[in-house]
Amino acid sequence: KTLTDTELRNKTFQLKKQYQQEQDLNSLIAEAFAITREASLRTLGLRHFDVQLIGGLVLNSGKISEMRTGEGKTLVATLPAYLNALTNKGVHVVTVNDYLASRDQILMGQIYRFLGLDTGLIQEDMAFLERQQNYKADITYVTNNEVAFDYLRDNMASNLNQVVLPPFNYCIVDEVDSIFIDEAQVPLI
């Protein structure tokens, strides 16, 4: 709360440097979550509740965090997304449709951009170069279908210049029940 906007933004670069030296995200969790929480308050007027911080810890550990509609799943995802973006290896936030991917990238992207990170958005009608550029962002919002088809296309590519996806690092699946259970009827999933 005592830091200026510039000082808060500079924390991102300090944490990235610390990660590069230590190669350990666990030592950065508390500070990264606090920075994200403060940035959210300053940009969106939304402060993560304690239970949302716990949800962020659960997601960061690779587990499913069950929350009801309206409990702030989208806001919770900003915590581990920011933390894992500090590695410079990219984060994917996967959701069920283009509307949610676009909405969340615009809304939550305010937090990330405030903190000096960039966001990408993958939509169905994007050209190859636009897709490739958006996947290079620190945090990329994409639907399950788009990332799955991009994965398939990349694995059929005859050279690396035809690949759009970077190596996978960290992924948050929003609406995990819909994607892994309801959509699991589709062989692609």
PDB file of C-alpha atoms in Angstrom:
ATOM      1  CA  LYS A   1       0.000   0.000   0.000  1.00  0.00           C
ATOM      2  CA  THR A   2       2.925   2.330   0.598  1.00  0.00           C
ATOM      3  CA  LEU A   3       4.464   1.805  -2.838  1.00  0.00           C
ATOM      4  CA  THR A   4       3.795   4.167  -5.729  1.00  0.00           C
ATOM      5  CA  ASP A   5       2.424   2.712  -8.966  1.00  0.00           C
ATOM      6  CA  THR A   6       5.919   2.793 -10.481  1.00  0.00           C
ATOM      7  CA  GLU A   7       7.479   1.113  -7.461  1.00  0.00           C
ATOM      8  CA  LEU A   8       4.801  -1.582  -7.535  1.00  0.00           C
ATOM      9  CA  ARG A   9       5.415  -2.156 -11.259  1.00  0.00           C
ATOM     10  CA  ASN A  10       9.164  -2.381 -10.630  1.00  0.00           C
ATOM     11  CA  LYS A  11       8.517  -5.228  -8.199  1.00  0.00           C
ATOM     12  CA  THR A  12       7.726  -7.392 -11.230  1.00  0.00           C
ATOM     13  CA  PHE A  13      11.199  -6.862 -12.649  1.00  0.00           C
ATOM     14  CA  GLN A  14      12.771  -7.469  -9.232  1.00  0.00           C
ATOM     15  CA  LEU A  15      10.861 -10.739  -8.824  1.00  0.00           C
ATOM     16  CA  LYS A  16      11.784 -11.844 -12.355  1.00  0.00           C
ATOM     17  CA  LYS A  17      15.433 -11.212 -11.565  1.00  0.00           C
ATOM     18  CA  GLN A  18      15.133 -13.084  -8.267  1.00  0.00           C
ATOM     19  CA  TYR A  19      13.521 -16.034 -10.065  1.00  0.00           C
ATOM     20  CA  GLN A  20      16.311 -16.082 -12.673  1.00  0.00           C
ATOM     21  CA  GLN A  21      18.871 -16.303  -9.873  1.00  0.00           C
ATOM     22  CA  GLU A  22      17.106 -18.804  -7.618  1.00  0.00           C
ATOM     23  CA  GLN A  23      14.915 -20.756 -10.094  1.00  0.00           C
ATOM     24  CA  ASP A  24      12.377 -21.139  -7.277  1.00  0.00           C
ATOM     25  CA  LEU A  25       8.849 -19.738  -7.504  1.00  0.00           C
ATOM     26  CA  ASN A  26       7.872 -20.993  -4.045  1.00  0.00           C
ATOM     27  CA  SER A  27      10.007 -18.336  -2.388  1.00  0.00           C
ATOM     28  CA  LEU A  28       8.131 -15.652  -4.370  1.00  0.00           C
ATOM     29  CA  ILE A  29       4.546 -16.720  -3.689  1.00  0.00           C
ATOM     30  CA  ALA A  30       3.738 -14.397  -0.773  1.00  0.00           C
ATOM     31  CA  GLU A  31       5.193 -11.281  -2.374  1.00  0.00           C
ATOM     32  CA  ALA A  32       3.797 -12.051  -5.847  1.00  0.00           C
ATOM     33  CA  PHE A  33       0.303 -12.633  -4.460  1.00  0.00           C
ATOM     34  CA  ALA A  34       0.511  -9.416  -2.411  1.00  0.00           C
ATOM     35  CA  ILE A  35       1.607  -7.452  -5.482  1.00  0.00           C
ATOM     36  CA  THR A  36      -1.219  -8.923  -7.561  1.00  0.00           C
ATOM     37  CA  ARG A  37      -3.736  -8.206  -4.821  1.00  0.00           C
ATOM     38  CA  GLU A  38      -2.634  -4.566  -4.584  1.00  0.00           C
ATOM     39  CA  ALA A  39      -2.554  -4.121  -8.376  1.00  0.00           C
ATOM     40  CA  SER A  40      -6.073  -5.523  -8.604  1.00  0.00           C
ATOM     41  CA  LEU A  41      -7.281  -3.035  -6.020  1.00  0.00           C
ATOM     42  CA  ARG A  42      -5.638  -0.142  -7.860  1.00  0.00           C
ATOM     43  CA  THR A  43      -6.783  -1.102 -11.361  1.00  0.00           C
ATOM     44  CA  LEU A  44     -10.150  -2.813 -10.887  1.00  0.00           C
ATOM     45  CA  GLY A  45     -11.130  -1.743  -7.382  1.00  0.00           C
ATOM     46  CA  LEU A  46     -11.287  -5.445  -6.447  1.00  0.00           C
ATOM     47  CA  ARG A  47      -9.306  -6.805  -3.510  1.00  0.00           C
ATOM     48  CA  HIS A  48      -8.775 -10.550  -3.259  1.00  0.00           C
ATOM     49  CA  PHE A  49     -10.431 -11.990  -0.171  1.00  0.00           C
ATOM     50  CA  ASP A  50      -8.403 -14.351   2.014  1.00  0.00           C
ATOM     51  CA  VAL A  51     -10.342 -17.348   0.692  1.00  0.00           C
ATOM     52  CA  GLN A  52      -9.424 -16.260  -2.846  1.00  0.00           C
ATOM     53  CA  LEU A  53      -5.752 -16.188  -1.846  1.00  0.00           C
ATOM     54  CA  ILE A  54      -6.149 -19.788  -0.688  1.00  0.00           C
ATOM     55  CA  GLY A  55      -7.775 -20.609  -4.030  1.00  0.00           C
ATOM     56  CA  GLY A  56      -4.740 -19.097  -5.745  1.00  0.00           C
ATOM     57  CA  LEU A  57      -2.434 -21.307  -3.695  1.00  0.00           C
ATOM     58  CA  VAL A  58      -4.491 -24.359  -4.639  1.00  0.00           C
ATOM     59  CA  LEU A  59      -4.351 -23.484  -8.346  1.00  0.00           C
ATOM     60  CA  ASN A  60      -0.633 -22.788  -8.143  1.00  0.00           C
ATOM     61  CA  SER A  61      -0.058 -26.254  -6.716  1.00  0.00           C
ATOM     62  CA  GLY A  62      -1.722 -27.786  -9.781  1.00  0.00           C
ATOM     63  CA  LYS A  63      -4.962 -28.747  -8.073  1.00  0.00           C
ATOM     64  CA  ILE A  64      -8.589 -27.881  -8.766  1.00  0.00           C
ATOM     65  CA  SER A  65     -10.098 -25.041  -6.772  1.00  0.00           C
ATOM     66  CA  GLU A  66     -13.870 -25.444  -6.697  1.00  0.00           C
ATOM     67  CA  MET A  67     -15.768 -22.165  -6.451  1.00  0.00           C
ATOM     68  CA  ARG A  68     -19.360 -21.279  -7.110  1.00  0.00           C
ATOM     69  CA  THR A  69     -20.551 -18.757  -9.657  1.00  0.00           C
ATOM     70  CA  GLY A  70     -19.825 -15.251  -8.410  1.00  0.00           C
ATOM     71  CA  GLU A  71     -17.089 -16.229  -5.941  1.00  0.00           C
ATOM     72  CA  GLY A  72     -14.364 -14.742  -8.100  1.00  0.00           C
ATOM     73  CA  LYS A  73     -12.698 -17.606  -9.985  1.00  0.00           C
ATOM     74  CA  THR A  74     -11.496 -15.203 -12.668  1.00  0.00           C
ATOM     75  CA  LEU A  75      -9.883 -12.930 -10.089  1.00  0.00           C
ATOM     76  CA  VAL A  76      -8.357 -15.905  -8.240  1.00  0.00           C
ATOM     77  CA  ALA A  77      -6.619 -17.024 -11.445  1.00  0.00           C
ATOM     78  CA  THR A  78      -4.663 -13.747 -11.587  1.00  0.00           C
ATOM     79  CA  LEU A  79      -2.606 -14.802  -8.565  1.00  0.00           C
ATOM     80  CA  PRO A  80      -0.919 -17.945  -9.948  1.00  0.00           C
ATOM     81  CA  ALA A  81      -0.959 -16.496 -13.483  1.00  0.00           C
ATOM     82  CA  TYR A  82       1.129 -13.508 -12.377  1.00  0.00           C
ATOM     83  CA  LEU A  83       3.438 -15.674 -10.278  1.00  0.00           C
ATOM     84  CA  ASN A  84       4.119 -18.149 -13.072  1.00  0.00           C
ATOM     85  CA  ALA A  85       4.522 -15.391 -15.670  1.00  0.00           C
ATOM     86  CA  LEU A  86       7.591 -14.265 -13.718  1.00  0.00           C
ATOM     87  CA  THR A  87       9.475 -17.193 -15.291  1.00  0.00           C
ATOM     88  CA  ASN A  88       9.244 -15.587 -18.778  1.00  0.00           C
ATOM     89  CA  LYS A  89       8.037 -18.976 -20.068  1.00  0.00           C
ATOM     90  CA  GLY A  90       4.394 -18.003 -20.627  1.00  0.00           C
ATOM     91  CA  VAL A  91       1.101 -18.822 -18.972  1.00  0.00           C
ATOM     92  CA  HIS A  92      -2.061 -20.043 -20.693  1.00  0.00           C
ATOM     93  CA  VAL A  93      -5.484 -19.335 -19.236  1.00  0.00           C
ATOM     94  CA  VAL A  94      -7.881 -21.694 -20.976  1.00  0.00           C
ATOM     95  CA  THR A  95     -11.631 -21.132 -20.951  1.00  0.00           C
ATOM     96  CA  VAL A  96     -14.691 -22.482 -22.734  1.00  0.00           C
ATOM     97  CA  ASN A  97     -15.552 -19.801 -25.282  1.00  0.00           C
ATOM     98  CA  ASP A  98     -14.256 -16.771 -27.167  1.00  0.00           C
ATOM     99  CA  TYR A  99     -16.430 -14.350 -25.210  1.00  0.00           C
ATOM    100  CA  LEU A 100     -14.964 -15.381 -21.836  1.00  0.00           C
ATOM    101  CA  ALA A 101     -11.414 -15.449 -23.189  1.00  0.00           C
ATOM    102  CA  SER A 102     -11.832 -11.935 -24.595  1.00  0.00           C
ATOM    103  CA  ARG A 103     -13.631 -10.561 -21.539  1.00  0.00           C
ATOM    104  CA  ASP A 104     -11.094 -11.974 -19.103  1.00  0.00           C
ATOM    105  CA  GLN A 105      -8.101 -10.862 -21.183  1.00  0.00           C
ATOM    106  CA  ILE A 106      -9.442  -7.305 -21.301  1.00  0.00           C
ATOM    107  CA  LEU A 107     -10.547  -7.134 -17.663  1.00  0.00           C
ATOM    108  CA  MET A 108      -7.806  -9.097 -15.892  1.00  0.00           C
ATOM    109  CA  GLY A 109      -5.250  -7.870 -18.400  1.00  0.00           C
ATOM    110  CA  GLN A 110      -5.486  -4.481 -16.705  1.00  0.00           C
ATOM    111  CA  ILE A 111      -3.809  -5.997 -13.651  1.00  0.00           C
ATOM    112  CA  TYR A 112      -1.031  -7.646 -15.652  1.00  0.00           C
ATOM    113  CA  ARG A 113      -0.339  -4.596 -17.830  1.00  0.00           C
ATOM    114  CA  PHE A 114      -0.252  -2.392 -14.738  1.00  0.00           C
ATOM    115  CA  LEU A 115       2.464  -4.699 -13.419  1.00  0.00           C
ATOM    116  CA  GLY A 116       4.486  -4.560 -16.651  1.00  0.00           C
ATOM    117  CA  LEU A 117       3.370  -7.848 -18.201  1.00  0.00           C
ATOM    118  CA  ASP A 118       1.697  -8.277 -21.570  1.00  0.00           C
ATOM    119  CA  THR A 119      -1.325 -10.367 -22.429  1.00  0.00           C
ATOM    120  CA  GLY A 120      -2.383 -12.234 -25.521  1.00  0.00           C
ATOM    121  CA  LEU A 121      -5.736 -13.408 -26.804  1.00  0.00           C
ATOM    122  CA  ILE A 122      -6.312 -16.241 -29.257  1.00  0.00           C
ATOM    123  CA  GLN A 123      -9.568 -16.118 -31.214  1.00  0.00           C
ATOM    124  CA  GLU A 124     -10.956 -18.451 -33.860  1.00  0.00           C
ATOM    125  CA  ASP A 125     -10.502 -16.152 -36.861  1.00  0.00           C
ATOM    126  CA  MET A 126      -6.882 -15.100 -36.213  1.00  0.00           C
ATOM    127  CA  ALA A 127      -4.171 -15.377 -38.832  1.00  0.00           C
ATOM    128  CA  PHE A 128      -1.059 -17.465 -38.234  1.00  0.00           C
ATOM    129  CA  LEU A 129       1.304 -14.565 -37.430  1.00  0.00           C
ATOM    130  CA  GLU A 130      -1.222 -12.942 -35.111  1.00  0.00           C
ATOM    131  CA  ARG A 131      -1.638 -16.241 -33.264  1.00  0.00           C
ATOM    132  CA  GLN A 132       2.093 -16.721 -32.980  1.00  0.00           C
ATOM    133  CA  GLN A 133       2.536 -13.192 -31.592  1.00  0.00           C
ATOM    134  CA  ASN A 134      -0.283 -13.582 -29.041  1.00  0.00           C
ATOM    135  CA  TYR A 135       1.107 -16.877 -27.773  1.00  0.00           C
ATOM    136  CA  LYS A 136       4.407 -15.095 -27.058  1.00  0.00           C
ATOM    137  CA  ALA A 137       2.701 -12.892 -24.440  1.00  0.00           C
ATOM    138  CA  ASP A 138       3.424 -13.343 -20.752  1.00  0.00           C
ATOM    139  CA  ILE A 139      -0.181 -14.478 -20.212  1.00  0.00           C
ATOM    140  CA  THR A 140      -2.366 -15.750 -23.055  1.00  0.00           C
ATOM    141  CA  TYR A 141      -6.125 -16.244 -22.886  1.00  0.00           C
ATOM    142  CA  VAL A 142      -7.407 -18.968 -25.198  1.00  0.00           C
ATOM    143  CA  THR A 143     -10.312 -21.393 -25.546  1.00  0.00           C
ATOM    144  CA  ASN A 144      -9.844 -25.118 -25.111  1.00  0.00           C
ATOM    145  CA  ASN A 145     -10.693 -25.735 -28.771  1.00  0.00           C
ATOM    146  CA  GLU A 146      -8.217 -23.188 -30.088  1.00  0.00           C
ATOM    147  CA  VAL A 147      -5.284 -24.400 -28.004  1.00  0.00           C
ATOM    148  CA  ALA A 148      -6.093 -28.013 -28.864  1.00  0.00           C
ATOM    149  CA  PHE A 149      -6.267 -27.366 -32.608  1.00  0.00           C
ATOM    150  CA  ASP A 150      -3.121 -25.228 -32.488  1.00  0.00           C
ATOM    151  CA  TYR A 151      -1.388 -28.121 -30.724  1.00  0.00           C
ATOM    152  CA  LEU A 152      -2.514 -30.540 -33.429  1.00  0.00           C
ATOM    153  CA  ARG A 153      -1.466 -28.170 -36.252  1.00  0.00           C
ATOM    154  CA  ASP A 154       1.915 -27.596 -34.595  1.00  0.00           C
ATOM    155  CA  ASN A 155       2.519 -31.337 -34.394  1.00  0.00           C
ATOM    156  CA  MET A 156       1.832 -31.666 -38.112  1.00  0.00           C
ATOM    157  CA  ALA A 157       4.121 -28.756 -39.045  1.00  0.00           C
ATOM    158  CA  SER A 158       7.058 -29.645 -41.264  1.00  0.00           C
ATOM    159  CA  ASN A 159       9.344 -26.988 -39.757  1.00  0.00           C
ATOM    160  CA  LEU A 160       9.543 -24.822 -36.627  1.00  0.00           C
ATOM    161  CA  ASN A 161       8.571 -21.663 -38.528  1.00  0.00           C
ATOM    162  CA  GLN A 162       5.066 -23.120 -38.850  1.00  0.00           C
ATOM    163  CA  VAL A 163       4.620 -23.595 -35.090  1.00  0.00           C
ATOM    164  CA  VAL A 164       2.526 -21.123 -33.059  1.00  0.00           C
ATOM    165  CA  LEU A 165       2.630 -22.558 -29.544  1.00  0.00           C
ATOM    166  CA  PRO A 166       5.623 -21.957 -27.310  1.00  0.00           C
ATOM    167  CA  PRO A 167       6.704 -24.845 -25.064  1.00  0.00           C
ATOM    168  CA  PHE A 168       4.063 -25.373 -22.386  1.00  0.00           C
ATOM    169  CA  ASN A 169       4.944 -23.956 -18.982  1.00  0.00           C
ATOM    170  CA  TYR A 170       1.878 -23.318 -16.848  1.00  0.00           C
ATOM    171  CA  CYS A 171      -1.823 -23.490 -17.588  1.00  0.00           C
ATOM    172  CA  ILE A 172      -4.946 -22.527 -15.675  1.00  0.00           C
ATOM    173  CA  VAL A 173      -8.178 -24.122 -16.864  1.00  0.00           C
ATOM    174  CA  ASP A 174     -11.235 -22.022 -16.085  1.00  0.00           C
ATOM    175  CA  GLU A 175     -14.493 -23.979 -15.927  1.00  0.00           C
ATOM    176  CA  VAL A 176     -12.490 -27.189 -15.586  1.00  0.00           C
ATOM    177  CA  ASP A 177     -15.636 -29.291 -15.155  1.00  0.00           C
ATOM    178  CA  SER A 178     -17.040 -28.070 -18.457  1.00  0.00           C
ATOM    179  CA  ILE A 179     -13.793 -28.591 -20.366  1.00  0.00           C
ATOM    180  CA  PHE A 180     -12.646 -31.917 -18.914  1.00  0.00           C
ATOM    181  CA  ILE A 181     -16.022 -33.547 -18.316  1.00  0.00           C
ATOM    182  CA  ASP A 182     -18.692 -32.026 -20.586  1.00  0.00           C
ATOM    183  CA  GLU A 183     -16.321 -31.392 -23.504  1.00  0.00           C
ATOM    184  CA  ALA A 184     -14.523 -34.711 -22.945  1.00  0.00           C
ATOM    185  CA  GLN A 185     -17.057 -36.315 -25.261  1.00  0.00           C
ATOM    186  CA  VAL A 186     -15.081 -34.640 -28.038  1.00  0.00           C
ATOM    187  CA  PRO A 187     -12.075 -36.847 -28.911  1.00  0.00           C
ATOM    188  CA  LEU A 188      -9.877 -33.737 -29.177  1.00  0.00           C
ATOM    189  CA  ILE A 189      -9.951 -33.187 -25.410  1.00  0.00           C
TER     190      ILE A 189
END
